[in-house]
N, CA and C of each residue as an Amber inpcrd file, in Angstrom:
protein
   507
  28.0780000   2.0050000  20.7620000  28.9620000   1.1830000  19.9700000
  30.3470000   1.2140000  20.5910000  30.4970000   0.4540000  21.7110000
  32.0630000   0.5590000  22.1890000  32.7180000  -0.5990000  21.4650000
  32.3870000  -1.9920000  21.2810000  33.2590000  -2.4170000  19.9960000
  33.9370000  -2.1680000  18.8850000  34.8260000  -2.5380000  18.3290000
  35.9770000  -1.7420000  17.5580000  35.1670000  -1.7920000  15.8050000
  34.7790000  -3.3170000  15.8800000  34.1210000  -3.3150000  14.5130000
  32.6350000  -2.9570000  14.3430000  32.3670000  -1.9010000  14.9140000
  30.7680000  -0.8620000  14.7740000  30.0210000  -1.5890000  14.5660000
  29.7190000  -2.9520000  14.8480000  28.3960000  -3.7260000  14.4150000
  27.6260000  -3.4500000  15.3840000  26.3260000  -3.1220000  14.9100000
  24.8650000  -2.4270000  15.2470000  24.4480000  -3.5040000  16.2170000
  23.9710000  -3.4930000  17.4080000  23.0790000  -4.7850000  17.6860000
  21.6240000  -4.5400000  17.0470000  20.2800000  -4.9860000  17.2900000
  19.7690000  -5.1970000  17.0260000  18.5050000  -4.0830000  17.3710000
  18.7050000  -3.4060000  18.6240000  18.0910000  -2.0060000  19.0180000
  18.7060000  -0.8990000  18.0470000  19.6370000  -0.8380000  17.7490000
  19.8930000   0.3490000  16.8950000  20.0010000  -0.0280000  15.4930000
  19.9430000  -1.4490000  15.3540000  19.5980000  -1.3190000  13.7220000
  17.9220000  -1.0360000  13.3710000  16.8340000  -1.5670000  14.8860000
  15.6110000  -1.5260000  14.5810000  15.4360000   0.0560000  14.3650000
  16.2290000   0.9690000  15.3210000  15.9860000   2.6010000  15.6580000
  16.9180000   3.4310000  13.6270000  17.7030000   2.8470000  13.7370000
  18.2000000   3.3870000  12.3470000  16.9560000   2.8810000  11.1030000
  16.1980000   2.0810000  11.1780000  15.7050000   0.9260000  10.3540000
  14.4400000   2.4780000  10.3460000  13.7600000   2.7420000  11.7000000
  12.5110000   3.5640000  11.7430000  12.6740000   4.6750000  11.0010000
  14.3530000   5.4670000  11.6710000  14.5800000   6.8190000  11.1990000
  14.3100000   6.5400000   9.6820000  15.1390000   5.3620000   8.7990000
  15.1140000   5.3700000   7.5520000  13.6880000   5.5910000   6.8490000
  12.4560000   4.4390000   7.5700000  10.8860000   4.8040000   7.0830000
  10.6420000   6.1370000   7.2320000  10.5770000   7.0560000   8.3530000
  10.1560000   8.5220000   8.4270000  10.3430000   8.5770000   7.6130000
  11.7880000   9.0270000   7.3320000  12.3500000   9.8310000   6.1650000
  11.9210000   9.7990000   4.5750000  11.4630000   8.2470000   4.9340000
  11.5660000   8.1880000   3.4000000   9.8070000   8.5930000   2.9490000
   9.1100000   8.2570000   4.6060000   7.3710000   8.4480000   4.2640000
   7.2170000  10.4380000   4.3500000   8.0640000  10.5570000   4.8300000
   8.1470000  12.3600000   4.6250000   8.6220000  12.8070000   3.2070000
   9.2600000  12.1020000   2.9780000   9.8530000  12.4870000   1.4140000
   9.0390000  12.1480000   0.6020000   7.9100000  11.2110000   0.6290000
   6.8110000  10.5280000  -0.4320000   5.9400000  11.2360000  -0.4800000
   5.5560000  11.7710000   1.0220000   4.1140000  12.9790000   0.9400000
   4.7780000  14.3780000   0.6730000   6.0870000  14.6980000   1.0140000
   6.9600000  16.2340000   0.1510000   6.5590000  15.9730000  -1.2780000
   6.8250000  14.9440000  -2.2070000   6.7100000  14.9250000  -3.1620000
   5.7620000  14.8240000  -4.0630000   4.3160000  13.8080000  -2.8280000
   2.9660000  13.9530000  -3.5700000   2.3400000  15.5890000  -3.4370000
   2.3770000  15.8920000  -2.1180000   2.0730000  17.4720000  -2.4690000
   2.8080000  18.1150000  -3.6070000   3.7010000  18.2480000  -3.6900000
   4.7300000  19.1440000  -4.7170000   3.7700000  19.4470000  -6.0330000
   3.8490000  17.8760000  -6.1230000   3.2800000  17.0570000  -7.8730000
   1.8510000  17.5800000  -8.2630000   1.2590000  17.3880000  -6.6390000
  -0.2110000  18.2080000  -7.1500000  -0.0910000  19.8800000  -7.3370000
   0.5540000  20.5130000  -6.4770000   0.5750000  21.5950000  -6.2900000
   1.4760000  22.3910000  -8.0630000   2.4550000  21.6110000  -8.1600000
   2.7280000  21.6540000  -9.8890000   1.5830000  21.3720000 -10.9250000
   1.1820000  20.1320000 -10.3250000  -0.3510000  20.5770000 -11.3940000
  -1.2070000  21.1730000 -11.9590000  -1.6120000  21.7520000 -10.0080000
  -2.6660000  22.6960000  -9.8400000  -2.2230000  23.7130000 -10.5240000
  -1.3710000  24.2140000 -10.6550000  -0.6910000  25.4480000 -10.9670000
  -0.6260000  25.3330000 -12.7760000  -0.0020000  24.2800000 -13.2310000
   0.5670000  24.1680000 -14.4590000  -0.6790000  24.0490000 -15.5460000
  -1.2810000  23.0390000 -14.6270000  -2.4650000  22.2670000 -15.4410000
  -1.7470000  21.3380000 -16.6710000  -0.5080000  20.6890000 -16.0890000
   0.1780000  20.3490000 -17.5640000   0.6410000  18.7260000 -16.7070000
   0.8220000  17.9740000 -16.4540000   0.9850000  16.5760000 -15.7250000
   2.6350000  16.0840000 -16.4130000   3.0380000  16.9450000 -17.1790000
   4.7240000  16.8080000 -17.4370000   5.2730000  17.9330000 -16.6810000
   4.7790000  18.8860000 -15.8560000   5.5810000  19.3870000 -15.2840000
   5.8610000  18.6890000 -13.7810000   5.6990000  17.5710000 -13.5520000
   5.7270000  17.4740000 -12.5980000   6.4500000  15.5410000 -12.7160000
   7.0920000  15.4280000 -13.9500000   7.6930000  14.3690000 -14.2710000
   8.9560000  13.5110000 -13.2610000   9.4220000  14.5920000 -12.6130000
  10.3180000  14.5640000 -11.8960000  10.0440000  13.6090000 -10.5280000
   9.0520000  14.2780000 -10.3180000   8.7310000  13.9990000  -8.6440000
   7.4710000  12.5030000  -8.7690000   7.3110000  12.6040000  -9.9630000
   6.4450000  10.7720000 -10.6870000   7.3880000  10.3270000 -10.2590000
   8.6750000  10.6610000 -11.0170000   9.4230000   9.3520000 -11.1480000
  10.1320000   8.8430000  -9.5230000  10.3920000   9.9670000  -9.2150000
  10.7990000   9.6060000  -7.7350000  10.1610000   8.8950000  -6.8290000
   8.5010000   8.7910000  -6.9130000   7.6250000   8.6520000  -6.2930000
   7.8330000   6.8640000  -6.6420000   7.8290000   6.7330000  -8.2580000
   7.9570000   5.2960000  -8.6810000   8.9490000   4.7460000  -7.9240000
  10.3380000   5.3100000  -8.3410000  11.8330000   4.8640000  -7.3550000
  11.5200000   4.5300000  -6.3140000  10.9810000   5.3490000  -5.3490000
  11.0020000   4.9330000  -3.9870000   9.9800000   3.7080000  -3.8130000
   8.7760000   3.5860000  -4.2770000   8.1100000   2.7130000  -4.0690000
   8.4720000   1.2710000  -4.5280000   9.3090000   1.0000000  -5.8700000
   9.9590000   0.1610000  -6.4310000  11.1940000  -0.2840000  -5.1840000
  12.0990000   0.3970000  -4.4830000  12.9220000   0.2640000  -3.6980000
  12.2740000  -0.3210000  -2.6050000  11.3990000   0.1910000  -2.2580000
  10.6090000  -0.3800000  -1.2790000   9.7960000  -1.7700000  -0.9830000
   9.4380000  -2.0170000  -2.1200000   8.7800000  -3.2590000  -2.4000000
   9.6740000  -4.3530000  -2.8460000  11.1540000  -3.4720000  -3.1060000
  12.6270000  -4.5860000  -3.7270000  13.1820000  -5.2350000  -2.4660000
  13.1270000  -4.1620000  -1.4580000  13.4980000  -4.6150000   0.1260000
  12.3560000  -5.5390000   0.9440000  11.1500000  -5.1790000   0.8150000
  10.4360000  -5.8450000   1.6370000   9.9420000  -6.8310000   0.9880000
  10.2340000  -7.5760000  -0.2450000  10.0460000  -8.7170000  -0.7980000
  11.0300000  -9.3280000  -0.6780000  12.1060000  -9.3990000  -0.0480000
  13.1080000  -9.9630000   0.2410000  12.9860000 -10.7940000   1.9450000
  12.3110000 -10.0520000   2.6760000  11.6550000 -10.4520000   4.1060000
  11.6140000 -11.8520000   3.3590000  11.8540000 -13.3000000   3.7040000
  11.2230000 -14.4880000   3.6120000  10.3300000 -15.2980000   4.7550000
  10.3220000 -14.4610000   5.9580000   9.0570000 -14.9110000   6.8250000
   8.0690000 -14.7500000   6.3860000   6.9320000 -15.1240000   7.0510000
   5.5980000 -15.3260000   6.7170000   4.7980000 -14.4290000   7.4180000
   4.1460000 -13.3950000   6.9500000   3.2450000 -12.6230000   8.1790000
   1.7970000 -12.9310000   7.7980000   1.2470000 -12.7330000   8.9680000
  -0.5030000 -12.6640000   8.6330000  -1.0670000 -12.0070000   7.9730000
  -1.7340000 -12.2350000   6.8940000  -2.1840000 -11.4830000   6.2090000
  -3.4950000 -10.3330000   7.0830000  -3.1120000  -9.1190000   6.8010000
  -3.8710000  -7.9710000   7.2620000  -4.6140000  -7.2420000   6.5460000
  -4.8860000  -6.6030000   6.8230000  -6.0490000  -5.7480000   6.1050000
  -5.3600000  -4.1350000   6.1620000  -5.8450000  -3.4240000   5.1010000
  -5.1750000  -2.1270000   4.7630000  -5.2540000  -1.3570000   5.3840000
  -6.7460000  -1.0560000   5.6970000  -7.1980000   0.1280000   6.3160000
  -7.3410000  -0.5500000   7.9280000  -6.7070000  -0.0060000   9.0360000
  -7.0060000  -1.0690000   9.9310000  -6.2430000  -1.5330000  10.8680000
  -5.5160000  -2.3340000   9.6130000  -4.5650000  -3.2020000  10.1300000
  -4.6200000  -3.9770000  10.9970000  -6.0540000  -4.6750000  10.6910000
  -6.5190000  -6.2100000  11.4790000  -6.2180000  -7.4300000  10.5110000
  -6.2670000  -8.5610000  11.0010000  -5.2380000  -9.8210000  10.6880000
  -7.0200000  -9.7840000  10.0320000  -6.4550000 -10.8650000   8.9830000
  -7.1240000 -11.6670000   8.2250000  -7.9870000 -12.7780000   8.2260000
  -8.7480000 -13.5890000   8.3440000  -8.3930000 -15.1860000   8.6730000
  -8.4800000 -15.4900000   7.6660000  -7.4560000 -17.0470000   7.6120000
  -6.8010000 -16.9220000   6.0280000  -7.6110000 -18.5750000   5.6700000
  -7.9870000 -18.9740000   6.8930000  -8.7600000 -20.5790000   6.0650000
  -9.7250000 -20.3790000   5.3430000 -10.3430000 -21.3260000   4.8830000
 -11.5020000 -21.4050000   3.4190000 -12.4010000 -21.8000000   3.9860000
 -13.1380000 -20.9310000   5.5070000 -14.1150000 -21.7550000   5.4480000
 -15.4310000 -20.9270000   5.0060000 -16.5330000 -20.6880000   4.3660000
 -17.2710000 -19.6300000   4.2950000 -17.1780000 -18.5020000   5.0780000
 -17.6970000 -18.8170000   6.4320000 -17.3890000 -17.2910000   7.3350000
 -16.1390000 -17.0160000   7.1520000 -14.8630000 -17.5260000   7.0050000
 -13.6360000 -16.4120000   6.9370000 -13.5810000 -15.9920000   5.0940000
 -14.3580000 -16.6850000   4.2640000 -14.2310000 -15.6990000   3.1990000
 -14.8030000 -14.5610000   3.0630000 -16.2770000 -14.8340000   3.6030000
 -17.2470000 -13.5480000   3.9140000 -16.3680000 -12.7010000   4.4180000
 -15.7440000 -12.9560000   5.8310000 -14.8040000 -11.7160000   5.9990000
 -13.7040000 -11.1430000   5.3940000 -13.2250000 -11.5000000   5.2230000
 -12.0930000 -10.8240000   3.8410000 -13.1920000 -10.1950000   2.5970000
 -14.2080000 -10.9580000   2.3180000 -15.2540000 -10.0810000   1.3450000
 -15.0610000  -8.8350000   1.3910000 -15.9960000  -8.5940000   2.8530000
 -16.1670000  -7.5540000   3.7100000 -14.8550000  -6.6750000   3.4430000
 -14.0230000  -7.0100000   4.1830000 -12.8020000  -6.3200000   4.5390000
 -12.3870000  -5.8670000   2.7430000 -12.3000000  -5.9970000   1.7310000
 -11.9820000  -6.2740000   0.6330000 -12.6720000  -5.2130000  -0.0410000
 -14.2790000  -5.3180000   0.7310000 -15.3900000  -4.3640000   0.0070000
 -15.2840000  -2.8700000   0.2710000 -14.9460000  -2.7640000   1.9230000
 -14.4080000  -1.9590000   2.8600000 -13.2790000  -0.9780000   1.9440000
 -12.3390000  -1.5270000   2.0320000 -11.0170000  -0.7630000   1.4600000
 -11.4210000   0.0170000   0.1060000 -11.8390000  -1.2930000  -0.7830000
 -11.8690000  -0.3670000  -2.1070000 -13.3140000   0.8510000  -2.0080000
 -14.1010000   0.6580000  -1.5720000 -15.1910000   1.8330000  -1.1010000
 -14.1500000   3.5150000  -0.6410000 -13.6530000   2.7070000   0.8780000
 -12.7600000   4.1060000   1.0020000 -11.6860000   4.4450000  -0.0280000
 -11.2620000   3.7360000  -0.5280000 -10.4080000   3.9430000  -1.6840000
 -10.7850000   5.0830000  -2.9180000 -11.9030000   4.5380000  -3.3170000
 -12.7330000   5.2280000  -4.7520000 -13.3660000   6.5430000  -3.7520000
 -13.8470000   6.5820000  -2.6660000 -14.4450000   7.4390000  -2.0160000
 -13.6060000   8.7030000  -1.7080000 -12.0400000   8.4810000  -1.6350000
 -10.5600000   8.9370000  -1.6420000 -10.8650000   9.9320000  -2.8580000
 -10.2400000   9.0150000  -3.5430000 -10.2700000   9.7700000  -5.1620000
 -11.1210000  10.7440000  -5.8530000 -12.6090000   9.8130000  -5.3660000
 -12.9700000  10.7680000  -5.8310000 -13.4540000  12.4490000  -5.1750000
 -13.0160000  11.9500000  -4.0800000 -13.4150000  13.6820000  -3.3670000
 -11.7400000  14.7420000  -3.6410000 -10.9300000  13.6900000  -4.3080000
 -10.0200000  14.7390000  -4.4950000  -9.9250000  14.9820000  -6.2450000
 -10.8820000  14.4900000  -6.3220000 -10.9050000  14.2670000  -8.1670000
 -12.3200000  16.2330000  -8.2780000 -13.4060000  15.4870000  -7.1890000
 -14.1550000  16.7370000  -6.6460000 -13.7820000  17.8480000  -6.5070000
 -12.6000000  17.8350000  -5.5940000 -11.9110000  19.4340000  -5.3590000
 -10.6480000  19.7190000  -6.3590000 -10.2410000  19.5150000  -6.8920000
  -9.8510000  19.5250000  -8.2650000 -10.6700000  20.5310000  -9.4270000
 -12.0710000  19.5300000  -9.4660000 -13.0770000  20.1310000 -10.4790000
 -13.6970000  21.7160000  -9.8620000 -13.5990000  21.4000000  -8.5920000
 -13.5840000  22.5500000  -7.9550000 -12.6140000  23.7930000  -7.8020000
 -11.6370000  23.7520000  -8.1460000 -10.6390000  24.5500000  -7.8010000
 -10.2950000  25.1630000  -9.6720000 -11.1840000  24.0210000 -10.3690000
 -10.9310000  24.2620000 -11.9400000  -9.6430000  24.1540000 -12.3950000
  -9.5020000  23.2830000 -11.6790000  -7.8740000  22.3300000 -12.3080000
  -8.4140000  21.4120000 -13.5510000  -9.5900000  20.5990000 -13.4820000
 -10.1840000  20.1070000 -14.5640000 -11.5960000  19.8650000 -14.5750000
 -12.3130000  20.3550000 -15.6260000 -13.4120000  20.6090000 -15.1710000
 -14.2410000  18.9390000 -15.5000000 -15.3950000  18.1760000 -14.7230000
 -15.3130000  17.5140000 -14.9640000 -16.6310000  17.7600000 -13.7270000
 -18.0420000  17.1590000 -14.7430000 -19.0110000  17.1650000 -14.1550000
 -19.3330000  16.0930000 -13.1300000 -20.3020000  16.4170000 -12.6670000
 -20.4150000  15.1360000 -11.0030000 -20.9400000  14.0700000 -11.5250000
 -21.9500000  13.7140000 -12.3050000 -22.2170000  12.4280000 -13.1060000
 -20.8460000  11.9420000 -13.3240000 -19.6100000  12.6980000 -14.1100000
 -18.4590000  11.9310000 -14.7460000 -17.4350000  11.3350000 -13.4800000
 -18.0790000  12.0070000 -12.4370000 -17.4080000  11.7100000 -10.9040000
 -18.0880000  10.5220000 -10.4100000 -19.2110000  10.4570000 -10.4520000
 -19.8680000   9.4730000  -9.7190000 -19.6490000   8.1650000 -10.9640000
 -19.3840000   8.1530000 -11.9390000 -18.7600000   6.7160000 -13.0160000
 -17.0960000   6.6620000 -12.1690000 -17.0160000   7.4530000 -12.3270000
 -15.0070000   7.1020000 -11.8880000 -15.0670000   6.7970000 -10.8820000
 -15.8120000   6.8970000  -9.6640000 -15.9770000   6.5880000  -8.1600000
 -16.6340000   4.7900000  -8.4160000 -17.6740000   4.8970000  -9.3390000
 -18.1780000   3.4270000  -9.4390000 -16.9780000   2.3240000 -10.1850000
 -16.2450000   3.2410000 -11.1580000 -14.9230000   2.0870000 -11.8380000
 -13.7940000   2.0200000 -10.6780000 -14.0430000   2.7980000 -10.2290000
 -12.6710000   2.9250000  -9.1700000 -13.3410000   1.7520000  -8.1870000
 -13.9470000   1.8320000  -7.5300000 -14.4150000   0.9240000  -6.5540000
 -14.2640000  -0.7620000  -7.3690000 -14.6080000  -0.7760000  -8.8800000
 -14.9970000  -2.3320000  -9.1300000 -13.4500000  -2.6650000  -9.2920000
 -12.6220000  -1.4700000 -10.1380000 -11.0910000  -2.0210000 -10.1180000
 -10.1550000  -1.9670000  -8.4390000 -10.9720000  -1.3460000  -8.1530000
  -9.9030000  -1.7550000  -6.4910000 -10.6890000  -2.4270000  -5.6080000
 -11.9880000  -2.7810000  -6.0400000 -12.0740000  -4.4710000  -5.2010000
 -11.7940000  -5.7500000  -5.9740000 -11.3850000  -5.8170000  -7.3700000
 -10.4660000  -7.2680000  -8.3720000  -9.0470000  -7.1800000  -7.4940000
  -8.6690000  -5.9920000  -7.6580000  -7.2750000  -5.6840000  -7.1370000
  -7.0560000  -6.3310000  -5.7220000  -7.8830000  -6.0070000  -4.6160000
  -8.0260000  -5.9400000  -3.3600000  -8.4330000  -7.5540000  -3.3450000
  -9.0440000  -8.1860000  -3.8220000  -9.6390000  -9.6630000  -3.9020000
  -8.8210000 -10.2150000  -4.2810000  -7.9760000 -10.2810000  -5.1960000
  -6.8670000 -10.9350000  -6.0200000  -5.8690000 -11.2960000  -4.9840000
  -5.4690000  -9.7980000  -4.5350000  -4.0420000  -9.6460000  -3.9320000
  -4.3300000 -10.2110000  -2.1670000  -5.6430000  -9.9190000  -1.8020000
  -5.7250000 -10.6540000  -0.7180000  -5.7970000 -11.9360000  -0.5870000
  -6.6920000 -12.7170000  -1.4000000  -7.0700000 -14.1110000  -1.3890000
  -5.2420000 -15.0280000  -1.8100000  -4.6880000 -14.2030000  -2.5480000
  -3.2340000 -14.7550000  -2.6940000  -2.3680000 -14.8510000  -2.0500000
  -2.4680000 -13.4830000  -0.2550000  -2.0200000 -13.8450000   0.7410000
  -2.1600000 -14.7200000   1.4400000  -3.6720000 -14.7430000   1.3040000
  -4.0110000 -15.5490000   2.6150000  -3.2540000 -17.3400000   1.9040000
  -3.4510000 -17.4690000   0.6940000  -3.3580000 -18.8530000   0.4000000
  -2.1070000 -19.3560000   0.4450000  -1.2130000 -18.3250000   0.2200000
   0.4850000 -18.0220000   0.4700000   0.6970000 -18.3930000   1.7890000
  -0.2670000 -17.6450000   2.7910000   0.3070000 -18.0790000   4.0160000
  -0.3930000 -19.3420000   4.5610000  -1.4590000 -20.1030000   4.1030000
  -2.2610000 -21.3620000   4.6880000  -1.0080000 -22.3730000   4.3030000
  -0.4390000 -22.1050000   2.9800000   0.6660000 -22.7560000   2.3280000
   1.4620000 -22.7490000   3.1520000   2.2460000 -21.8360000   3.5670000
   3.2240000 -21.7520000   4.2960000   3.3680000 -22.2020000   5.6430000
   1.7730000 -21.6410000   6.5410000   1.9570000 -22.4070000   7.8390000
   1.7270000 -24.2620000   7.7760000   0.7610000 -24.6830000   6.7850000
   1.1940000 -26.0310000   6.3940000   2.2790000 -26.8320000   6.2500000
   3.1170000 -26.1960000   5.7700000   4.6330000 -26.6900000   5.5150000
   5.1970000 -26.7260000   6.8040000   5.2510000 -25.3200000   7.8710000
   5.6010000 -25.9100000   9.0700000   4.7170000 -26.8630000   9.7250000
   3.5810000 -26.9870000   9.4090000   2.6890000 -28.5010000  10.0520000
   3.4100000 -29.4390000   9.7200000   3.8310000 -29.7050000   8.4860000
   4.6710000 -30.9420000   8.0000000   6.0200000 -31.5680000   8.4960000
   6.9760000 -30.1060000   8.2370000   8.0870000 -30.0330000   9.2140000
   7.7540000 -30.6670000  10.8710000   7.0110000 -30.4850000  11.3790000
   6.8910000 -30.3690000  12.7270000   6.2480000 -32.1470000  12.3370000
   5.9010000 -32.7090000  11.7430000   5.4670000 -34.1260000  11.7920000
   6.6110000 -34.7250000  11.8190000
């Protein structure tokens, strides 16, 4: 910065921009451990009110900033992080299906092996039948979720690159 009025170019706002994500994705998993580890310990889910709410804050902040982005990106996939294809034609819905079916599987499959070692550790006791229902609701609510929120990208962005088709006529 040898200019007098400290304006960033564009390499060190991208390098300040990264440091800021670390920090803040180190501070999200400091705090999800904490929360469990208060749990585990407490067995009480208000002792650990603190580090909820922070967890909410940051994610709310996060989604306040990056909904502000007004470009258009490709819609991607979660686990992955392969592009989408966003037209309507059968084969690209099948794939997003797929991709859709994919996520929420590992998702519920997530949960519930930490819902498992939990029951294991006798944080709450909670038989494997009552595991294998929460693994099956978990999967049907995070593929509505996952279907919803994808099919609304993709149509967001068919919308959007259309409009520059138009523009460009």
């Amino acid at each position: 910065m040898n200019n007098k009025n400290n304006v960033f170019d564009e390499m060190q706002q991208k390098v300040i921009g990264d440091a800021g994500v670390v920090c803040t994705v180190i501070t999200f998993i400091y705090l999800l451990i904490e929360c469990v580890y208060k749990y585990v310990k407490t067995k009480d889910i208000f002792s650990c009110t603190w580090e909820l709410g922070l967890l909410i804050l940051i994610s709310l902040i996060f989604y306040l900033f990056v909904s502000r982005i007004k470009e258009m990106n490709i819609p991607k996939t979660f686990i992955g992080r392969k592009e989408l294809p966003t037209d309507n034609s059968k084969e690209s819905k099948k794939k997003r299906v797929i991709s859709y079916l994919a996520e929420a599987l590992a998702f519920s499959v997530a949960l519930s092996v930490i819902t498992f070692g939990f029951s294991k550790m006798g944080v709450d006791i909670v038989s494997n039948t009552e595991i294998l229902i929460d693994a099956v609701g978990l999967f049907v609510v995070a593929m509505v979720i996952n279907f919803i929120v994808g099919e609304y990208s993709c149509n967001k962005y068919e919308i959007w690159k259309k409009s520059l088709d138009d523009e460009d006529e």
